[in-house]
GROMACS .gro file of C-alpha atoms in nm:
model
  120
    1GLN     CA    1   4.807   6.431  -7.462
    2VAL     CA    2   4.606   6.255  -7.223
    3GLN     CA    3   4.681   6.415  -6.860
    4LEU     CA    4   4.575   6.261  -6.557
    5VAL     CA    5   4.580   6.445  -6.147
    6GLU     CA    6   4.547   6.222  -5.906
    7SER     CA    7   4.414   6.395  -5.533
    8GLY     CA    8   4.279   6.347  -5.219
    9GLY     CA    9   4.521   6.057  -5.075
   10GLY     CA   10   4.598   6.076  -4.673
   11LEU     CA   11   4.624   5.909  -4.340
   12VAL     CA   12   4.302   5.746  -4.225
   13GLN     CA   13   4.222   5.460  -3.940
   14ALA     CA   14   4.072   5.109  -4.019
   15GLY     CA   15   3.665   5.168  -4.072
   16GLY     CA   16   3.719   5.477  -4.215
   17SER     CA   17   3.629   5.654  -4.547
   18LEU     CA   18   3.803   5.857  -4.786
   19ILE     CA   19   3.730   5.928  -5.168
   20LEU     CA   20   4.064   5.950  -5.430
   21SER     CA   21   3.965   6.214  -5.723
   22CYS     CA   22   4.122   6.204  -6.065
   23ALA     CA   23   4.127   6.475  -6.301
   24ALA     CA   24   4.162   6.427  -6.656
   25SER     CA   25   4.232   6.657  -6.924
   26GLY     CA   26   4.379   6.664  -7.252
   27ARG     CA   27   4.152   6.510  -7.542
   28THR     CA   28   3.750   6.337  -7.466
   29PHE     CA   29   3.726   6.039  -7.321
   30SER     CA   30   3.429   5.853  -7.438
   31ASP     CA   31   3.638   5.621  -7.605
   32TYR     CA   32   3.823   5.546  -7.294
   33THR     CA   33   3.808   5.306  -7.010
   34MET     CA   34   3.978   5.508  -6.633
   35GLY     CA   35   4.135   5.224  -6.400
   36TRP     CA   36   4.224   5.254  -6.031
   37PHE     CA   37   4.550   5.098  -5.956
   38ARG     CA   38   4.729   5.070  -5.652
   39GLN     CA   39   5.121   4.960  -5.558
   40ALA     CA   40   5.203   4.864  -5.193
   41PRO     CA   41   5.548   4.867  -5.083
   42GLY     CA   42   5.762   4.546  -5.225
   43LYS     CA   43   5.406   4.436  -5.443
   44GLU     CA   44   5.342   4.459  -5.792
   45ARG     CA   45   5.062   4.721  -5.923
   46GLU     CA   46   4.737   4.593  -5.907
   47PHE     CA   47   4.395   4.689  -6.032
   48VAL     CA   48   4.116   4.809  -5.826
   49GLY     CA   49   3.847   4.923  -6.054
   50SER     CA   50   3.745   5.049  -6.397
   51ILE     CA   51   3.485   5.258  -6.525
   52SER     CA   52   3.368   5.303  -6.891
   53TRP     CA   53   3.343   5.629  -6.939
   54SER     CA   54   3.061   5.601  -7.215
   55ASP     CA   55   2.823   5.407  -7.060
   56GLY     CA   56   2.934   5.382  -6.692
   57THR     CA   57   3.014   5.023  -6.687
   58THR     CA   58   3.225   4.917  -6.357
   59THR     CA   59   3.453   4.672  -6.249
   60TYR     CA   60   3.633   4.563  -5.940
   61ALA     CA   61   3.884   4.371  -5.775
   62ASN     CA   62   3.725   4.038  -5.511
   63SER     CA   63   3.934   4.262  -5.237
   64VAL     CA   64   3.748   4.579  -5.239
   65LYS     CA   65   3.391   4.466  -5.417
   66GLY     CA   66   3.132   4.600  -5.198
   67ARG     CA   67   3.380   4.809  -5.061
   68PHE     CA   68   3.505   5.093  -5.304
   69THR     CA   69   3.269   5.281  -5.596
   70ILE     CA   70   3.425   5.413  -5.872
   71SER     CA   71   3.222   5.710  -6.054
   72ARG     CA   72   3.314   5.982  -6.322
   73ASN     CA   73   3.140   6.339  -6.362
   74TYR     CA   74   3.129   6.422  -6.761
   75ALA     CA   75   3.136   6.815  -6.722
   76LYS     CA   76   3.440   6.817  -6.472
   77ASN     CA   77   3.613   6.537  -6.669
   78THR     CA   78   3.707   6.379  -6.355
   79VAL     CA   79   3.637   6.037  -6.189
   80TYR     CA   80   3.632   5.924  -5.808
   81LEU     CA   81   3.683   5.625  -5.587
   82GLN     CA   82   3.495   5.626  -5.284
   83MET     CA   83   3.701   5.382  -4.995
   84ASN     CA   84   3.442   5.315  -4.770
   85SER     CA   85   3.538   5.007  -4.471
   86LEU     CA   86   3.919   5.078  -4.524
   87LYS     CA   87   4.134   4.843  -4.410
   88PRO     CA   88   4.499   4.802  -4.324
   89GLU     CA   89   4.608   4.626  -4.641
   90ASP     CA   90   4.436   4.894  -4.813
   91THR     CA   91   4.738   5.104  -4.781
   92ALA     CA   92   4.905   5.165  -5.119
   93VAL     CA   93   5.013   5.429  -5.361
   94TYR     CA   94   4.681   5.466  -5.601
   95TYR     CA   95   4.711   5.529  -5.909
   96CYS     CA   96   4.453   5.672  -6.207
   97ALA     CA   97   4.475   5.508  -6.560
   98ALA     CA   98   4.290   5.596  -6.856
   99ARG     CA   99   4.309   5.382  -7.187
  100HIS     CA  100   4.136   5.364  -7.503
  101VAL     CA  101   3.866   5.104  -7.533
  102SER     CA  102   4.111   4.917  -7.849
  103THR     CA  103   4.424   4.865  -7.610
  104ASN     CA  104   4.538   4.746  -7.306
  105TRP     CA  105   4.664   4.963  -6.992
  106LEU     CA  106   5.050   4.858  -7.055
  107ARG     CA  107   4.950   5.133  -7.328
  108GLY     CA  108   4.768   5.366  -7.140
  109SER     CA  109   4.826   5.713  -6.995
  110TRP     CA  110   4.884   5.725  -6.589
  111GLY     CA  111   4.909   5.965  -6.314
  112GLN     CA  112   5.169   6.024  -6.056
  113GLY     CA  113   5.023   5.839  -5.783
  114THR     CA  114   4.853   5.920  -5.441
  115GLN     CA  115   4.914   5.803  -5.105
  116VAL     CA  116   4.686   5.647  -4.928
  117THR     CA  117   4.759   5.509  -4.552
  118VAL     CA  118   4.514   5.303  -4.296
  119SER     CA  119   4.612   5.294  -3.942
  120SER     CA  120   4.531   4.969  -3.727
   0.00000   0.00000   0.00000
């Protein structure tokens, strides 16, 4: 069973940086895509970005492109979300997700989320 545990959230001023971590366990992830999503109060959960565990290919939402970077560490089975130039509108609960390459995010596994608050 896949388990995902996020950490690293917190309060930061606009223009600052944070690094979120997602520790994955329960299986090997060579055939998985790992993703980050976020949900702000009163809004739907939205895609932030993803990374292919096998070859490191990344994709990003337009709203974070150029500011956020996703990476992975094989040895630690951990995925990271480096967030720079943070804006108040980045405030949300951030979720890590994992899906097999043959399925969609709805059928994937999800972490419990970590709060990121950006003050103006």
